[in-house]
Amino acid sequence: MNNSRYGNVMAALSFVIWGLLPIYYRYLPNAAMDELLALRIIGSVPVGILLVFAMTRRWPNWAEIWQDQKSLGYAFLASSLMCISWVAFIWALTNNRVIDASLGFFIGPLISVALGVFVLGDKLSKGKFAAILLAAVGVIYQVVLYGKLPMVALTMGLFFSLYGLFKKKVNYNWSTTLFVEALLLTPIACGYLLFKQVTVGNLSSTVDLGTFLLYLGSAPVTILPLIFYSIAIRITSLSSVGLMQYIEPSLQFILAVLFFGELFDSVKAVTFAFIWVGLLLTVIEGVFSRARRGKMPAHPV
């Protein structure tokens, strides 16, 4: 399997897992987002250390990490951007707004593709261009009809796409990058929880053992798809990964409408229809492109 195809498989796995995450967070209605984020960051450190050891058979090389301070800075920036997207995402999931989360990750690929083209120099095919145009029309239609921007969705999409952009600038291997991202934010997370404990009293996440374990469990359930995503983002183009992201919101949309009973009105139907037609065009283009490559005569030796 070549690198591009392997990267696409890894991206697909990450987005399938993220697409199913609403099921987990249904057990945490109206969660304290600040505590959930802090415990998720703290819990990611031991998971990250074990991950690095499992993949390299050695512990993290601190000297090597410190020597590349530019990558250290990019890793800190990337992890901070991811936190913003993650907070918006989890807020939507724990407040019966899964459709909003779904829309956010339909918008995200548009931004990823645009960043890939204008910042990293990726080539934009006609199918991808049509997908971006149709999705933009769908979002604009919703803005005009509702009279307001879908802020939760835009926050999720924008900051997750920026996270992917800055991850491509980090020179560590993917497992070290994940570990460093969590490690850099851990002092801030620990300091925040200590400050809140002193000033407010008992943390809501520690009221009972079950809630605390669910908060702490958010680390491994979010690290797993990040593993696959980190592999994909290193070996395939940002625009390709961005379009693969459509798997995630499609699954979230199905969960929201069929299983969680969220309202899906005609305005949202039009928005999603534009997006899905655009996605269908990219799929058709990919099928024909592979068929043409298969029919091309071999070069003479």
Short mmCIF file of C-alpha atoms in Angstrom, two decimals:
data_model
loop_
_atom_site.label_atom_id
_atom_site.label_comp_id
_atom_site.label_asym_id
_atom_site.label_seq_id
_atom_site.Cartn_x
_atom_site.Cartn_y
_atom_site.Cartn_z
CA MET A 1 0.00 0.00 0.00
CA ASN A 2 1.50 3.36 -1.04
CA ASN A 3 1.80 6.27 1.39
CA SER A 4 -1.11 8.22 -0.09
CA ARG A 5 -3.53 5.30 0.15
CA TYR A 6 -2.30 4.39 3.65
CA GLY A 7 -2.78 8.01 4.71
CA ASN A 8 -6.33 7.98 3.38
CA VAL A 9 -7.10 4.79 5.36
CA MET A 10 -5.72 6.34 8.55
CA ALA A 11 -7.74 9.52 7.95
CA ALA A 12 -10.91 7.48 7.37
CA LEU A 13 -10.41 5.54 10.63
CA SER A 14 -9.91 8.73 12.61
CA PHE A 15 -13.06 10.34 11.23
CA VAL A 16 -15.19 7.23 11.79
CA ILE A 17 -14.20 7.20 15.48
CA TRP A 18 -14.79 10.95 15.83
CA GLY A 19 -18.14 10.53 14.11
CA LEU A 20 -19.24 8.01 16.75
CA LEU A 21 -18.02 10.06 19.74
CA PRO A 22 -21.48 11.60 20.40
CA ILE A 23 -22.50 8.22 21.82
CA TYR A 24 -19.82 8.54 24.54
CA TYR A 25 -20.68 12.11 25.45
CA ARG A 26 -24.39 11.36 25.82
CA TYR A 27 -23.36 10.03 29.24
CA LEU A 28 -22.08 13.51 30.20
CA PRO A 29 -25.03 15.92 29.74
CA ASN A 30 -24.26 19.55 30.60
CA ALA A 31 -20.64 18.71 31.42
CA ALA A 32 -18.35 21.30 33.02
CA MET A 33 -16.37 22.06 29.90
CA ASP A 34 -13.38 23.59 31.67
CA GLU A 35 -12.86 20.55 33.91
CA LEU A 36 -13.52 18.10 31.09
CA LEU A 37 -10.87 19.80 28.94
CA ALA A 38 -8.33 19.94 31.77
CA LEU A 39 -8.74 16.28 32.71
CA ARG A 40 -8.63 15.26 29.06
CA ILE A 41 -5.27 17.05 28.67
CA ILE A 42 -3.83 15.57 31.88
CA GLY A 43 -5.03 12.07 31.03
CA SER A 44 -3.44 12.31 27.58
CA VAL A 45 0.11 12.50 29.01
CA PRO A 46 0.40 8.91 30.33
CA VAL A 47 -1.44 7.68 27.23
CA GLY A 48 1.05 9.60 25.10
CA ILE A 49 4.08 8.22 26.93
CA LEU A 50 2.83 4.66 26.49
CA LEU A 51 2.13 5.40 22.83
CA VAL A 52 5.67 6.68 22.20
CA PHE A 53 7.16 3.63 23.94
CA ALA A 54 4.89 1.22 22.05
CA MET A 55 5.82 2.71 18.67
CA THR A 56 9.56 3.32 19.21
CA ARG A 57 10.45 0.90 22.02
CA ARG A 58 12.09 3.75 23.88
CA TRP A 59 11.01 6.60 26.10
CA PRO A 60 10.68 10.14 24.71
CA ASN A 61 14.04 11.71 23.81
CA TRP A 62 13.88 14.94 25.80
CA ALA A 63 17.11 16.35 24.35
CA GLU A 64 15.88 15.78 20.80
CA ILE A 65 12.52 17.39 21.60
CA TRP A 66 14.13 20.44 23.18
CA GLN A 67 16.64 20.94 20.35
CA ASP A 68 13.91 21.59 17.79
CA GLN A 69 12.31 24.56 19.52
CA LYS A 70 10.53 25.68 16.37
CA SER A 71 8.61 22.38 16.31
CA LEU A 72 8.00 22.80 20.04
CA GLY A 73 6.39 26.16 19.37
CA TYR A 74 4.27 24.82 16.52
CA ALA A 75 3.17 21.87 18.68
CA PHE A 76 2.06 24.26 21.45
CA LEU A 77 0.18 26.42 18.96
CA ALA A 78 -1.45 23.39 17.32
CA SER A 79 -2.58 21.89 20.64
CA SER A 80 -4.00 25.25 21.77
CA LEU A 81 -6.00 25.56 18.56
CA MET A 82 -7.24 22.00 18.95
CA CYS A 83 -8.48 22.81 22.46
CA ILE A 84 -10.69 25.60 21.14
CA SER A 85 -12.22 23.34 18.49
CA TRP A 86 -12.59 20.51 20.99
CA VAL A 87 -14.42 22.68 23.56
CA ALA A 88 -16.92 23.84 20.92
CA PHE A 89 -17.35 20.24 19.75
CA ILE A 90 -17.95 18.77 23.21
CA TRP A 91 -20.25 21.63 24.19
CA ALA A 92 -22.41 20.80 21.18
CA LEU A 93 -22.41 17.08 21.99
CA THR A 94 -23.33 17.55 25.66
CA ASN A 95 -26.04 20.16 24.99
CA ASN A 96 -28.13 18.28 22.41
CA ARG A 97 -26.58 20.16 19.48
CA VAL A 98 -25.07 17.24 17.56
CA ILE A 99 -26.42 18.63 14.26
CA ASP A 100 -24.44 21.84 14.94
CA ALA A 101 -21.34 19.71 15.53
CA SER A 102 -22.04 17.91 12.28
CA LEU A 103 -22.32 21.19 10.37
CA GLY A 104 -19.05 22.35 11.94
CA PHE A 105 -17.18 19.42 10.53
CA PHE A 106 -18.86 19.83 7.16
CA ILE A 107 -17.47 23.39 7.07
CA GLY A 108 -14.04 22.26 8.28
CA PRO A 109 -13.02 20.47 5.07
CA LEU A 110 -13.69 23.64 3.06
CA ILE A 111 -11.23 25.51 5.24
CA SER A 112 -8.71 22.63 5.15
CA VAL A 113 -8.84 22.50 1.36
CA ALA A 114 -8.47 26.29 1.12
CA LEU A 115 -5.48 26.25 3.50
CA GLY A 116 -3.94 23.38 1.55
CA VAL A 117 -4.28 25.29 -1.72
CA PHE A 118 -3.37 28.83 -0.66
CA VAL A 119 -0.86 28.12 2.12
CA LEU A 120 0.74 24.77 1.23
CA GLY A 121 0.37 24.87 -2.55
CA ASP A 122 -1.87 21.79 -2.95
CA LYS A 123 -3.52 21.46 -6.36
CA LEU A 124 -7.30 21.88 -6.46
CA SER A 125 -9.21 19.63 -8.87
CA LYS A 126 -12.45 20.66 -10.54
CA GLY A 127 -14.42 18.29 -8.31
CA LYS A 128 -12.94 19.72 -5.13
CA PHE A 129 -13.55 23.25 -6.36
CA ALA A 130 -17.20 22.39 -7.06
CA ALA A 131 -17.52 20.82 -3.59
CA ILE A 132 -16.18 23.96 -1.93
CA LEU A 133 -18.47 26.20 -3.97
CA LEU A 134 -21.61 24.15 -3.27
CA ALA A 135 -20.88 23.85 0.44
CA ALA A 136 -20.26 27.60 0.67
CA VAL A 137 -23.64 28.21 -1.01
CA GLY A 138 -25.29 25.87 1.50
CA VAL A 139 -23.79 27.65 4.50
CA ILE A 140 -24.64 31.10 3.10
CA TYR A 141 -28.23 29.94 2.56
CA GLN A 142 -28.50 28.97 6.23
CA VAL A 143 -26.98 32.27 7.37
CA VAL A 144 -29.46 34.26 5.26
CA LEU A 145 -32.51 32.25 6.39
CA TYR A 146 -31.60 32.12 10.09
CA GLY A 147 -30.17 35.64 10.12
CA LYS A 148 -27.10 34.63 12.13
CA LEU A 149 -23.79 32.86 11.73
CA PRO A 150 -23.53 29.26 12.95
CA MET A 151 -20.83 30.24 15.46
CA VAL A 152 -20.36 26.84 17.10
CA ALA A 153 -19.95 25.17 13.72
CA LEU A 154 -17.60 27.85 12.38
CA THR A 155 -15.45 27.74 15.53
CA MET A 156 -15.09 23.98 15.31
CA GLY A 157 -14.30 23.95 11.60
CA LEU A 158 -11.87 26.87 11.60
CA PHE A 159 -9.76 25.87 14.59
CA PHE A 160 -9.61 22.17 13.68
CA SER A 161 -8.38 23.09 10.20
CA LEU A 162 -5.74 25.42 11.65
CA TYR A 163 -4.70 22.58 13.96
CA GLY A 164 -4.06 20.37 10.94
CA LEU A 165 -2.11 23.15 9.20
CA PHE A 166 0.29 23.74 12.09
CA LYS A 167 0.74 20.01 12.72
CA LYS A 168 2.26 19.76 9.24
CA LYS A 169 4.97 22.20 10.38
CA VAL A 170 6.07 20.01 13.32
CA ASN A 171 9.16 17.91 12.55
CA TYR A 172 8.78 15.34 15.35
CA ASN A 173 7.39 11.93 14.42
CA TRP A 174 3.64 11.65 14.86
CA SER A 175 3.74 9.77 18.21
CA THR A 176 6.16 12.26 19.78
CA THR A 177 4.05 15.12 18.45
CA LEU A 178 0.91 13.81 20.18
CA PHE A 179 2.78 13.38 23.45
CA VAL A 180 4.35 16.87 23.27
CA GLU A 181 0.99 18.49 22.47
CA ALA A 182 -0.52 17.12 25.68
CA LEU A 183 2.61 17.69 27.80
CA LEU A 184 2.91 21.38 26.91
CA LEU A 185 -0.63 22.12 28.11
CA THR A 186 -0.56 19.92 31.24
CA PRO A 187 0.93 22.56 33.62
CA ILE A 188 -1.81 24.98 32.54
CA ALA A 189 -4.50 22.31 33.04
CA CYS A 190 -3.17 21.30 36.49
CA GLY A 191 -2.82 24.92 37.56
CA TYR A 192 -6.37 25.69 36.47
CA LEU A 193 -7.89 22.75 38.35
CA LEU A 194 -5.94 23.67 41.50
CA PHE A 195 -7.07 27.30 41.21
CA LYS A 196 -10.71 26.29 40.78
CA GLN A 197 -10.52 23.83 43.70
CA VAL A 198 -9.16 26.56 45.99
CA THR A 199 -11.52 29.32 44.88
CA VAL A 200 -14.75 27.40 44.19
CA GLY A 201 -14.50 24.26 46.28
CA ASN A 202 -15.32 20.75 45.09
CA LEU A 203 -14.92 20.24 41.37
CA SER A 204 -18.08 19.01 39.63
CA SER A 205 -16.07 16.26 37.92
CA THR A 206 -15.17 14.70 41.29
CA VAL A 207 -18.69 14.60 42.74
CA ASP A 208 -18.92 10.88 42.04
CA LEU A 209 -16.49 8.26 40.76
CA GLY A 210 -18.49 7.47 37.63
CA THR A 211 -18.46 11.10 36.43
CA PHE A 212 -14.76 11.45 37.18
CA LEU A 213 -13.91 8.30 35.23
CA LEU A 214 -15.99 9.48 32.26
CA TYR A 215 -14.16 12.84 32.30
CA LEU A 216 -10.79 11.10 32.51
CA GLY A 217 -11.83 8.57 29.85
CA SER A 218 -12.18 11.40 27.34
CA ALA A 219 -8.38 11.26 26.98
CA PRO A 220 -8.03 7.79 25.44
CA VAL A 221 -11.24 8.07 23.36
CA THR A 222 -9.94 11.27 21.75
CA ILE A 223 -6.28 10.19 21.55
CA LEU A 224 -7.10 7.12 19.43
CA PRO A 225 -8.53 9.04 16.45
CA LEU A 226 -5.76 11.64 16.87
CA ILE A 227 -3.22 8.83 16.40
CA PHE A 228 -4.72 7.92 13.03
CA TYR A 229 -5.18 11.58 12.06
CA SER A 230 -1.56 12.41 12.96
CA ILE A 231 -0.29 9.59 10.76
CA ALA A 232 -2.51 10.72 7.87
CA ILE A 233 -1.58 14.40 8.07
CA ARG A 234 2.13 13.58 7.77
CA ILE A 235 1.95 11.44 4.62
CA THR A 236 -0.89 12.83 2.53
CA SER A 237 -2.07 16.27 1.42
CA LEU A 238 -4.06 18.53 3.71
CA SER A 239 -6.76 19.00 1.07
CA SER A 240 -7.24 15.21 0.71
CA VAL A 241 -7.48 14.74 4.48
CA GLY A 242 -9.89 17.68 4.61
CA LEU A 243 -12.28 16.04 2.16
CA MET A 244 -12.06 12.69 4.00
CA GLN A 245 -13.36 14.58 7.03
CA TYR A 246 -16.87 14.42 5.55
CA ILE A 247 -17.13 10.92 7.02
CA GLU A 248 -17.28 12.34 10.54
CA PRO A 249 -20.15 14.83 10.23
CA SER A 250 -22.18 12.39 8.15
CA LEU A 251 -22.08 9.86 10.99
CA GLN A 252 -22.86 12.58 13.54
CA PHE A 253 -25.79 13.74 11.44
CA ILE A 254 -27.23 10.21 11.27
CA LEU A 255 -26.88 9.81 15.05
CA ALA A 256 -28.48 13.20 15.72
CA VAL A 257 -31.54 12.67 13.53
CA LEU A 258 -32.19 8.93 13.82
CA PHE A 259 -31.06 8.16 17.38
CA PHE A 260 -30.98 11.40 19.39
CA GLY A 261 -34.19 12.91 17.97
CA GLU A 262 -32.79 16.37 17.18
CA LEU A 263 -34.82 18.77 15.02
CA PHE A 264 -33.86 18.82 11.35
CA ASP A 265 -35.75 21.59 9.58
CA SER A 266 -36.00 22.51 5.90
CA VAL A 267 -33.25 25.15 6.12
CA LYS A 268 -30.74 22.67 7.44
CA ALA A 269 -31.94 20.16 4.85
CA VAL A 270 -31.03 22.57 2.02
CA THR A 271 -27.62 23.32 3.56
CA PHE A 272 -26.76 19.66 3.95
CA ALA A 273 -28.08 18.86 0.46
CA PHE A 274 -25.64 21.32 -1.13
CA ILE A 275 -22.78 19.86 0.89
CA TRP A 276 -23.65 16.26 0.07
CA VAL A 277 -23.95 16.98 -3.66
CA GLY A 278 -20.49 18.53 -3.55
CA LEU A 279 -19.15 15.49 -1.75
CA LEU A 280 -20.76 13.21 -4.33
CA LEU A 281 -19.01 15.12 -7.13
CA THR A 282 -15.61 14.58 -5.48
CA VAL A 283 -16.33 10.85 -5.08
CA ILE A 284 -17.35 10.53 -8.76
CA GLU A 285 -14.28 12.48 -9.83
CA GLY A 286 -12.05 10.18 -7.77
CA VAL A 287 -13.60 7.06 -9.31
CA PHE A 288 -13.13 8.32 -12.87
CA SER A 289 -9.59 9.50 -12.10
CA ARG A 290 -8.58 6.05 -10.84
CA ALA A 291 -10.25 4.43 -13.85
CA ARG A 292 -8.28 6.66 -16.25
CA ARG A 293 -5.01 5.86 -14.49
CA GLY A 294 -5.81 2.16 -14.75
CA LYS A 295 -6.31 2.42 -18.52
CA MET A 296 -3.12 4.40 -19.20
CA PRO A 297 -0.54 2.36 -21.15
CA ALA A 298 2.64 1.50 -19.35
CA HIS A 299 5.73 3.56 -20.22
CA PRO A 300 8.19 1.70 -22.42
CA VAL A 301 11.32 0.53 -20.66
#
